[in-house]
Amino acid sequence: MAFKTLNKNFIYHELIRPMRDLNSLEKVELYKLIQAETRIRLRKSYEQSHSDKEQFYLDAFDVLGEYEGDYIIMNLLIESQWFSLYKKLLLNMKENRKTFKFNNEITAFLESIESERSRRGDLDQVEEKRIALKHILIFLEDLDESNKSFVKDFFSFNAGSNQIIKSFVTTLVDERRQNDEKFWIFLLFNKIWKEYYLDRSLQSVRGAVFYRELSKYVETEKVAIEHLKFLDFVNSKLADNFVYMEYSPFHLDVLDFKDSIQMKRFHLEYQNRISEVKEIIRLSDESTFMDILKYVEERQMFDQRTTSILQNKILQFQYPDSKELGYFKKLYEKYGDSNKEAKKIVKSLYLFELI
């Protein structure tokens, strides 16, 4: 059943009548008060609209495009028939002369579709997989123009498509980029990977390249921690959508590649590194100095994990008490004298007159 039909009274009493004499900014502020309720209603309406998703999206944009354009577009993108739905939505917006303000990433994506339509003269001639890939290329700053020309060959074996995957990975782990921007690229990459790759052996090769490159980056602890924050952001965003994304929490699922030894190897390296960093974050947040020092004694060394945790605590102005300080000095004399990171910790504690 269509969104308008299911929510006729709510739309009139909460979205039409109260907004009538308000300017755009005032409308947005007032909408925030009913956003949670509106999204619940959107979800319920969507669940009853499987036989007519086109009408659901037309209704949703007609009523909520001014307030929830990004959110609805994001859900539409996850649909298996996303491009068909989008083309009908675009046609409807043009016929009714409606325009909505979207975030920069979505705006750029819609503009890339419009540009391709103008070039070909007909939106029906625009290939969805090419559009998804070409849009991703806009954001891959370290990819030179010669490699961008490999778009037409991305779905076949060539060095250029490997280069695109490598560049995509550097974009994902780039802490200068906003998570919202990376999330949009992530969605499109998922569609390319899951829906447009037909050759499973090709997926295995590309999957190995993807995880090999990702494993290289997450060896750096700072990058790995930022990467984990991004994964949390992705899961939070997807949990809030009304369309369920039937993919693994992050890109490529190793179970899809049972025959690829390389894929399994690089995927395992990546997963092990992520698990290590999760443990570092957990210990940093929850452990006392004594917990960490006992771990040092067990290992008989100051490893990267323990020095990172200790440095993080000091940066947050958490210092050892006298008992912990004595324990630290003892362990440092035993295991830390040749460890550069342990020496930095000693310097930090000395500056604060603790050692």
Short mmCIF file of C-alpha atoms in Angstrom, two decimals:
data_model
loop_
_atom_site.label_atom_id
_atom_site.label_comp_id
_atom_site.label_asym_id
_atom_site.label_seq_id
_atom_site.Cartn_x
_atom_site.Cartn_y
_atom_site.Cartn_z
CA MET A 1 0.00 0.00 0.00
CA ALA A 2 1.30 3.49 -0.91
CA PHE A 3 2.82 5.76 1.72
CA LYS A 4 0.23 8.52 1.15
CA THR A 5 -2.74 6.18 1.53
CA LEU A 6 -1.42 4.60 4.73
CA ASN A 7 -0.53 7.91 6.36
CA LYS A 8 -3.13 10.33 5.08
CA ASN A 9 -4.04 11.89 8.46
CA PHE A 10 -0.46 11.99 9.71
CA ILE A 11 0.72 13.74 6.54
CA TYR A 12 -1.98 16.41 6.77
CA HIS A 13 -1.80 17.11 10.53
CA GLU A 14 1.98 16.82 10.97
CA LEU A 15 3.52 17.69 7.60
CA ILE A 16 1.14 19.94 5.67
CA ARG A 17 -0.88 22.08 8.06
CA PRO A 18 1.90 22.99 10.60
CA MET A 19 4.41 23.75 7.80
CA ARG A 20 2.12 25.93 5.72
CA ASP A 21 3.44 29.38 6.68
CA LEU A 22 7.03 28.45 7.53
CA ASN A 23 10.21 29.13 5.56
CA SER A 24 12.55 26.29 4.57
CA LEU A 25 14.77 26.49 7.68
CA GLU A 26 11.78 26.60 10.03
CA LYS A 27 10.24 23.60 8.28
CA VAL A 28 13.43 21.56 8.72
CA GLU A 29 13.62 22.42 12.42
CA LEU A 30 9.98 21.47 12.98
CA TYR A 31 10.43 18.26 11.01
CA LYS A 32 13.17 17.12 13.40
CA LEU A 33 10.48 16.75 16.09
CA ILE A 34 8.59 14.16 14.04
CA GLN A 35 11.48 12.54 12.15
CA ALA A 36 11.65 9.39 14.29
CA GLU A 37 7.90 8.79 13.97
CA THR A 38 8.00 9.51 10.22
CA ARG A 39 10.78 6.97 9.63
CA ILE A 40 8.82 4.31 11.53
CA ARG A 41 5.85 5.01 9.26
CA LEU A 42 8.08 4.89 6.18
CA ARG A 43 9.38 1.49 7.24
CA LYS A 44 5.86 0.09 7.85
CA SER A 45 4.64 1.44 4.54
CA TYR A 46 7.64 -0.01 2.72
CA GLU A 47 7.01 -3.46 4.23
CA GLN A 48 3.52 -3.41 2.70
CA SER A 49 4.61 -2.10 -0.69
CA HIS A 50 6.50 -5.05 -2.22
CA SER A 51 4.07 -5.29 -5.12
CA ASP A 52 4.41 -1.58 -5.96
CA LYS A 53 7.77 -0.16 -4.88
CA GLU A 54 7.60 2.41 -7.65
CA GLN A 55 4.54 4.07 -6.12
CA PHE A 56 6.08 3.87 -2.64
CA TYR A 57 9.14 5.85 -3.74
CA LEU A 58 7.10 8.34 -5.77
CA ASP A 59 4.92 8.98 -2.71
CA ALA A 60 7.86 9.13 -0.30
CA PHE A 61 9.66 11.72 -2.41
CA ASP A 62 6.54 13.73 -3.07
CA VAL A 63 5.77 14.04 0.65
CA LEU A 64 9.23 13.88 2.26
CA GLY A 65 11.74 14.82 -0.44
CA GLU A 66 12.32 18.21 1.17
CA TYR A 67 13.26 16.60 4.51
CA GLU A 68 14.42 13.04 3.81
CA GLY A 69 15.76 13.13 0.24
CA ASP A 70 19.20 11.71 1.14
CA TYR A 71 17.69 8.99 3.33
CA ILE A 72 15.19 7.84 0.70
CA ILE A 73 17.77 7.89 -2.13
CA MET A 74 20.13 5.84 0.03
CA ASN A 75 17.44 3.20 0.53
CA LEU A 76 16.53 3.23 -3.15
CA LEU A 77 20.16 2.56 -4.05
CA ILE A 78 20.17 -0.67 -2.04
CA GLU A 79 17.21 -2.04 -4.04
CA SER A 80 18.13 -4.70 -6.58
CA GLN A 81 16.11 -2.76 -9.22
CA TRP A 82 17.55 0.58 -8.07
CA PHE A 83 18.26 2.01 -11.51
CA SER A 84 14.84 1.25 -12.92
CA LEU A 85 13.21 2.85 -9.86
CA TYR A 86 15.51 5.85 -10.07
CA LYS A 87 14.74 6.46 -13.75
CA LYS A 88 11.00 6.52 -13.03
CA LEU A 89 11.56 8.81 -10.07
CA LEU A 90 13.71 11.17 -12.15
CA LEU A 91 11.08 11.31 -14.89
CA ASN A 92 8.36 12.07 -12.33
CA MET A 93 10.43 14.86 -10.76
CA LYS A 94 11.04 16.43 -14.18
CA GLU A 95 7.37 16.21 -15.19
CA ASN A 96 6.30 17.86 -11.93
CA ARG A 97 9.23 20.32 -11.96
CA LYS A 98 10.33 19.26 -8.49
CA THR A 99 13.88 19.73 -7.22
CA PHE A 100 15.32 18.61 -3.90
CA LYS A 101 18.54 19.51 -2.16
CA PHE A 102 20.80 16.50 -1.54
CA ASN A 103 24.19 16.13 0.11
CA ASN A 104 27.28 16.66 -2.08
CA GLU A 105 27.91 12.97 -2.77
CA ILE A 106 24.34 12.24 -3.87
CA THR A 107 24.18 15.45 -5.92
CA ALA A 108 27.38 14.49 -7.75
CA PHE A 109 25.97 11.02 -8.40
CA LEU A 110 22.68 12.35 -9.82
CA GLU A 111 24.59 14.83 -11.96
CA SER A 112 26.77 12.04 -13.36
CA ILE A 113 23.61 10.16 -14.43
CA GLU A 114 22.17 13.30 -16.01
CA SER A 115 25.44 13.94 -17.84
CA GLU A 116 25.49 10.39 -19.19
CA ARG A 117 21.85 10.72 -20.25
CA SER A 118 22.62 13.95 -22.14
CA ARG A 119 25.61 12.35 -23.85
CA ARG A 120 23.60 9.33 -24.99
CA GLY A 121 20.35 11.19 -25.61
CA ASP A 122 18.21 8.67 -23.74
CA LEU A 123 18.25 7.62 -20.07
CA ASP A 124 17.24 4.09 -21.06
CA GLN A 125 20.58 3.74 -22.86
CA VAL A 126 22.54 4.50 -19.69
CA GLU A 127 24.02 1.33 -18.16
CA GLU A 128 23.64 1.23 -14.40
CA LYS A 129 26.89 -0.62 -13.68
CA ARG A 130 28.89 1.87 -15.74
CA ILE A 131 27.25 4.77 -13.93
CA ALA A 132 28.03 3.28 -10.52
CA LEU A 133 31.68 2.72 -11.44
CA LYS A 134 32.15 6.07 -13.20
CA HIS A 135 30.80 7.86 -10.16
CA ILE A 136 33.23 6.08 -7.85
CA LEU A 137 36.07 7.21 -10.14
CA ILE A 138 35.15 10.84 -9.46
CA PHE A 139 36.28 10.36 -5.86
CA LEU A 140 39.46 8.38 -6.49
CA GLU A 141 41.93 11.26 -6.46
CA ASP A 142 45.09 9.13 -6.65
CA LEU A 143 43.92 7.37 -9.83
CA ASP A 144 45.47 8.98 -12.91
CA GLU A 145 43.49 9.69 -16.06
CA SER A 146 45.05 6.80 -17.99
CA ASN A 147 43.71 4.33 -15.40
CA LYS A 148 40.31 6.02 -15.33
CA SER A 149 40.00 5.12 -19.00
CA PHE A 150 39.82 1.45 -17.99
CA VAL A 151 36.16 1.83 -16.96
CA LYS A 152 34.93 -0.12 -19.97
CA ASP A 153 37.26 -3.00 -19.13
CA PHE A 154 36.73 -3.09 -15.37
CA PHE A 155 34.75 -6.31 -15.58
CA SER A 156 37.48 -8.17 -17.44
CA PHE A 157 41.06 -9.15 -16.58
CA ASN A 158 43.40 -6.18 -16.89
CA ALA A 159 45.86 -4.22 -14.79
CA GLY A 160 43.66 -1.13 -14.85
CA SER A 161 40.83 -2.69 -12.86
CA ASN A 162 43.33 -3.82 -10.21
CA GLN A 163 44.50 -0.21 -10.00
CA ILE A 164 40.91 0.97 -9.50
CA ILE A 165 40.50 -1.44 -6.56
CA LYS A 166 43.78 -0.29 -5.01
CA SER A 167 42.71 3.33 -5.32
CA PHE A 168 39.32 2.52 -3.84
CA VAL A 169 41.03 1.02 -0.78
CA THR A 170 43.13 4.15 -0.24
CA THR A 171 39.91 6.18 -0.37
CA LEU A 172 38.29 3.97 2.25
CA VAL A 173 41.12 4.39 4.74
CA ASP A 174 41.74 8.10 4.06
CA GLU A 175 41.04 9.81 7.40
CA ARG A 176 40.79 13.20 5.66
CA ARG A 177 37.57 12.14 3.98
CA GLN A 178 34.23 12.38 5.74
CA ASN A 179 32.55 9.09 6.60
CA ASP A 180 29.39 10.19 4.77
CA GLU A 181 31.32 10.52 1.54
CA LYS A 182 33.07 7.18 1.99
CA PHE A 183 29.75 5.52 2.86
CA TRP A 184 28.15 6.59 -0.43
CA ILE A 185 31.13 5.25 -2.40
CA PHE A 186 30.94 2.07 -0.29
CA LEU A 187 27.31 1.52 -1.32
CA LEU A 188 28.08 1.88 -5.01
CA PHE A 189 31.12 -0.40 -4.74
CA ASN A 190 28.93 -3.03 -3.11
CA LYS A 191 26.50 -2.87 -6.01
CA ILE A 192 29.27 -3.26 -8.56
CA TRP A 193 30.77 -6.17 -6.66
CA LYS A 194 27.66 -8.10 -5.72
CA GLU A 195 25.37 -7.43 -8.68
CA TYR A 196 27.51 -6.87 -11.77
CA TYR A 197 30.36 -9.34 -11.44
CA LEU A 198 29.17 -12.48 -13.19
CA ASP A 199 32.50 -14.29 -13.42
CA ARG A 200 33.23 -15.83 -10.00
CA SER A 201 36.88 -16.53 -10.84
CA LEU A 202 37.30 -12.84 -11.64
CA GLN A 203 35.73 -11.97 -8.29
CA SER A 204 38.30 -14.16 -6.56
CA VAL A 205 41.21 -12.38 -8.22
CA ARG A 206 39.79 -8.95 -7.46
CA GLY A 207 38.89 -10.03 -3.93
CA ALA A 208 42.47 -11.05 -3.24
CA VAL A 209 43.70 -7.68 -4.54
CA PHE A 210 41.17 -5.85 -2.37
CA TYR A 211 42.07 -7.61 0.90
CA ARG A 212 45.80 -7.58 0.15
CA GLU A 213 45.72 -3.79 -0.18
CA LEU A 214 43.45 -3.33 2.83
CA SER A 215 45.71 -5.50 4.98
CA LYS A 216 48.68 -3.29 4.10
CA TYR A 217 46.92 -0.17 5.35
CA VAL A 218 45.47 -1.59 8.55
CA GLU A 219 48.97 -2.57 9.67
CA THR A 220 49.18 1.07 10.78
CA GLU A 221 47.33 1.27 14.06
CA LYS A 222 45.99 4.79 13.63
CA VAL A 223 44.61 3.93 10.19
CA ALA A 224 43.12 0.69 11.51
CA ILE A 225 41.33 2.49 14.35
CA GLU A 226 39.87 5.07 11.95
CA HIS A 227 38.87 2.23 9.62
CA LEU A 228 37.01 0.50 12.47
CA LYS A 229 35.18 3.75 13.23
CA PHE A 230 34.11 3.82 9.60
CA LEU A 231 32.83 0.23 9.78
CA ASP A 232 30.79 1.17 12.86
CA PHE A 233 29.44 4.15 10.93
CA VAL A 234 28.47 1.88 8.01
CA ASN A 235 26.66 -0.60 10.26
CA SER A 236 24.85 2.21 12.06
CA LYS A 237 23.70 3.74 8.76
CA LEU A 238 22.52 0.43 7.36
CA ALA A 239 20.69 -0.45 10.58
CA ASP A 240 18.68 2.76 10.19
CA ASN A 241 17.59 2.01 6.61
CA PHE A 242 14.20 0.50 5.79
CA VAL A 243 15.68 -1.59 2.93
CA TYR A 244 17.72 -4.47 4.28
CA MET A 245 21.16 -4.76 2.73
CA GLU A 246 21.84 -8.46 2.31
CA TYR A 247 25.60 -8.15 2.19
CA SER A 248 28.36 -8.88 4.63
CA PRO A 249 29.00 -5.97 7.03
CA PHE A 250 31.94 -4.96 4.92
CA HIS A 251 32.25 -5.58 1.20
CA LEU A 252 33.54 -8.96 0.19
CA ASP A 253 32.51 -12.13 1.96
CA VAL A 254 35.25 -14.77 1.92
CA LEU A 255 32.61 -17.52 1.88
CA ASP A 256 31.86 -16.48 -1.69
CA PHE A 257 35.35 -17.53 -2.70
CA LYS A 258 35.84 -21.05 -1.39
CA ASP A 259 38.26 -22.00 -4.16
CA SER A 260 40.50 -18.95 -3.83
CA ILE A 261 43.53 -19.68 -1.63
CA GLN A 262 44.84 -16.13 -2.06
CA MET A 263 41.48 -14.63 -1.17
CA LYS A 264 41.30 -16.67 2.05
CA ARG A 265 44.88 -15.79 3.00
CA PHE A 266 44.54 -12.02 2.56
CA HIS A 267 41.06 -11.99 4.09
CA LEU A 268 42.40 -13.84 7.15
CA GLU A 269 45.30 -11.39 7.51
CA TYR A 270 42.85 -8.50 7.39
CA GLN A 271 40.47 -10.09 9.92
CA ASN A 272 43.34 -10.90 12.32
CA ARG A 273 44.60 -7.33 12.20
CA ILE A 274 41.13 -5.91 12.79
CA SER A 275 40.68 -8.27 15.77
CA GLU A 276 43.99 -7.08 17.23
CA VAL A 277 42.99 -3.44 16.93
CA LYS A 278 39.58 -4.13 18.47
CA GLU A 279 41.44 -5.62 21.43
CA ILE A 280 43.66 -2.54 21.66
CA ILE A 281 40.60 -0.29 21.69
CA ARG A 282 38.87 -2.48 24.28
CA LEU A 283 41.91 -2.50 26.58
CA SER A 284 42.44 1.22 26.13
CA ASP A 285 38.92 1.93 27.26
CA GLU A 286 38.47 -0.64 29.99
CA SER A 287 41.83 -1.69 31.44
CA THR A 288 43.75 -0.18 34.32
CA PHE A 289 47.50 0.39 34.16
CA MET A 290 47.87 -2.72 36.33
CA ASP A 291 45.91 -4.86 33.80
CA ILE A 292 48.20 -3.73 31.00
CA LEU A 293 51.39 -4.18 33.03
CA LYS A 294 50.38 -7.73 33.97
CA TYR A 295 49.98 -8.40 30.27
CA VAL A 296 53.53 -7.05 29.69
CA GLU A 297 54.87 -9.41 32.35
CA GLU A 298 53.06 -12.37 30.79
CA ARG A 299 54.53 -11.59 27.37
CA GLN A 300 57.90 -10.56 28.86
CA MET A 301 58.00 -7.62 26.45
CA PHE A 302 56.55 -4.22 25.62
CA ASP A 303 54.89 -4.93 22.28
CA GLN A 304 53.10 -2.52 19.96
CA ARG A 305 49.76 -3.25 21.58
CA THR A 306 50.82 -2.41 25.14
CA THR A 307 52.81 0.70 24.23
CA SER A 308 49.87 2.01 22.15
CA ILE A 309 47.46 1.48 25.04
CA LEU A 310 49.76 3.13 27.56
CA GLN A 311 50.41 6.11 25.28
CA ASN A 312 46.70 6.48 24.65
CA LYS A 313 45.99 6.57 28.39
CA ILE A 314 48.65 9.22 28.98
CA LEU A 315 47.26 11.33 26.12
CA GLN A 316 43.92 11.20 27.91
CA PHE A 317 45.61 12.38 31.12
CA GLN A 318 45.24 9.02 32.83
CA TYR A 319 48.35 8.35 34.91
CA PRO A 320 49.50 5.39 37.04
CA ASP A 321 49.21 5.53 40.82
CA SER A 322 52.33 4.96 42.96
CA LYS A 323 51.93 1.17 43.00
CA GLU A 324 51.43 0.96 39.23
CA LEU A 325 54.33 3.35 38.70
CA GLY A 326 56.69 1.12 40.71
CA TYR A 327 55.52 -1.92 38.72
CA PHE A 328 56.07 -0.04 35.45
CA LYS A 329 59.66 0.94 36.43
CA LYS A 330 60.46 -2.67 37.29
CA LEU A 331 59.12 -3.97 33.96
CA TYR A 332 60.80 -1.18 31.99
CA GLU A 333 64.18 -2.04 33.49
CA LYS A 334 63.59 -5.69 32.58
CA TYR A 335 62.03 -5.49 29.12
CA GLY A 336 61.77 -1.90 27.92
CA ASP A 337 65.22 -0.38 27.75
CA SER A 338 65.69 -1.14 24.04
CA ASN A 339 62.07 -0.35 23.07
CA LYS A 340 61.71 3.12 21.49
CA GLU A 341 57.99 3.36 22.24
CA ALA A 342 58.50 2.38 25.87
CA LYS A 343 61.16 5.09 26.15
CA LYS A 344 58.61 7.66 24.89
CA ILE A 345 56.26 6.59 27.68
CA VAL A 346 59.04 7.08 30.24
CA LYS A 347 59.64 10.58 28.83
CA SER A 348 55.95 11.43 29.06
CA LEU A 349 55.76 10.29 32.68
CA TYR A 350 58.96 12.17 33.50
CA LEU A 351 57.55 15.41 32.09
CA PHE A 352 54.63 15.14 34.48
CA GLU A 353 57.07 14.44 37.35
CA LEU A 354 55.76 10.95 37.82
CA ILE A 355 59.03 9.16 37.23
#
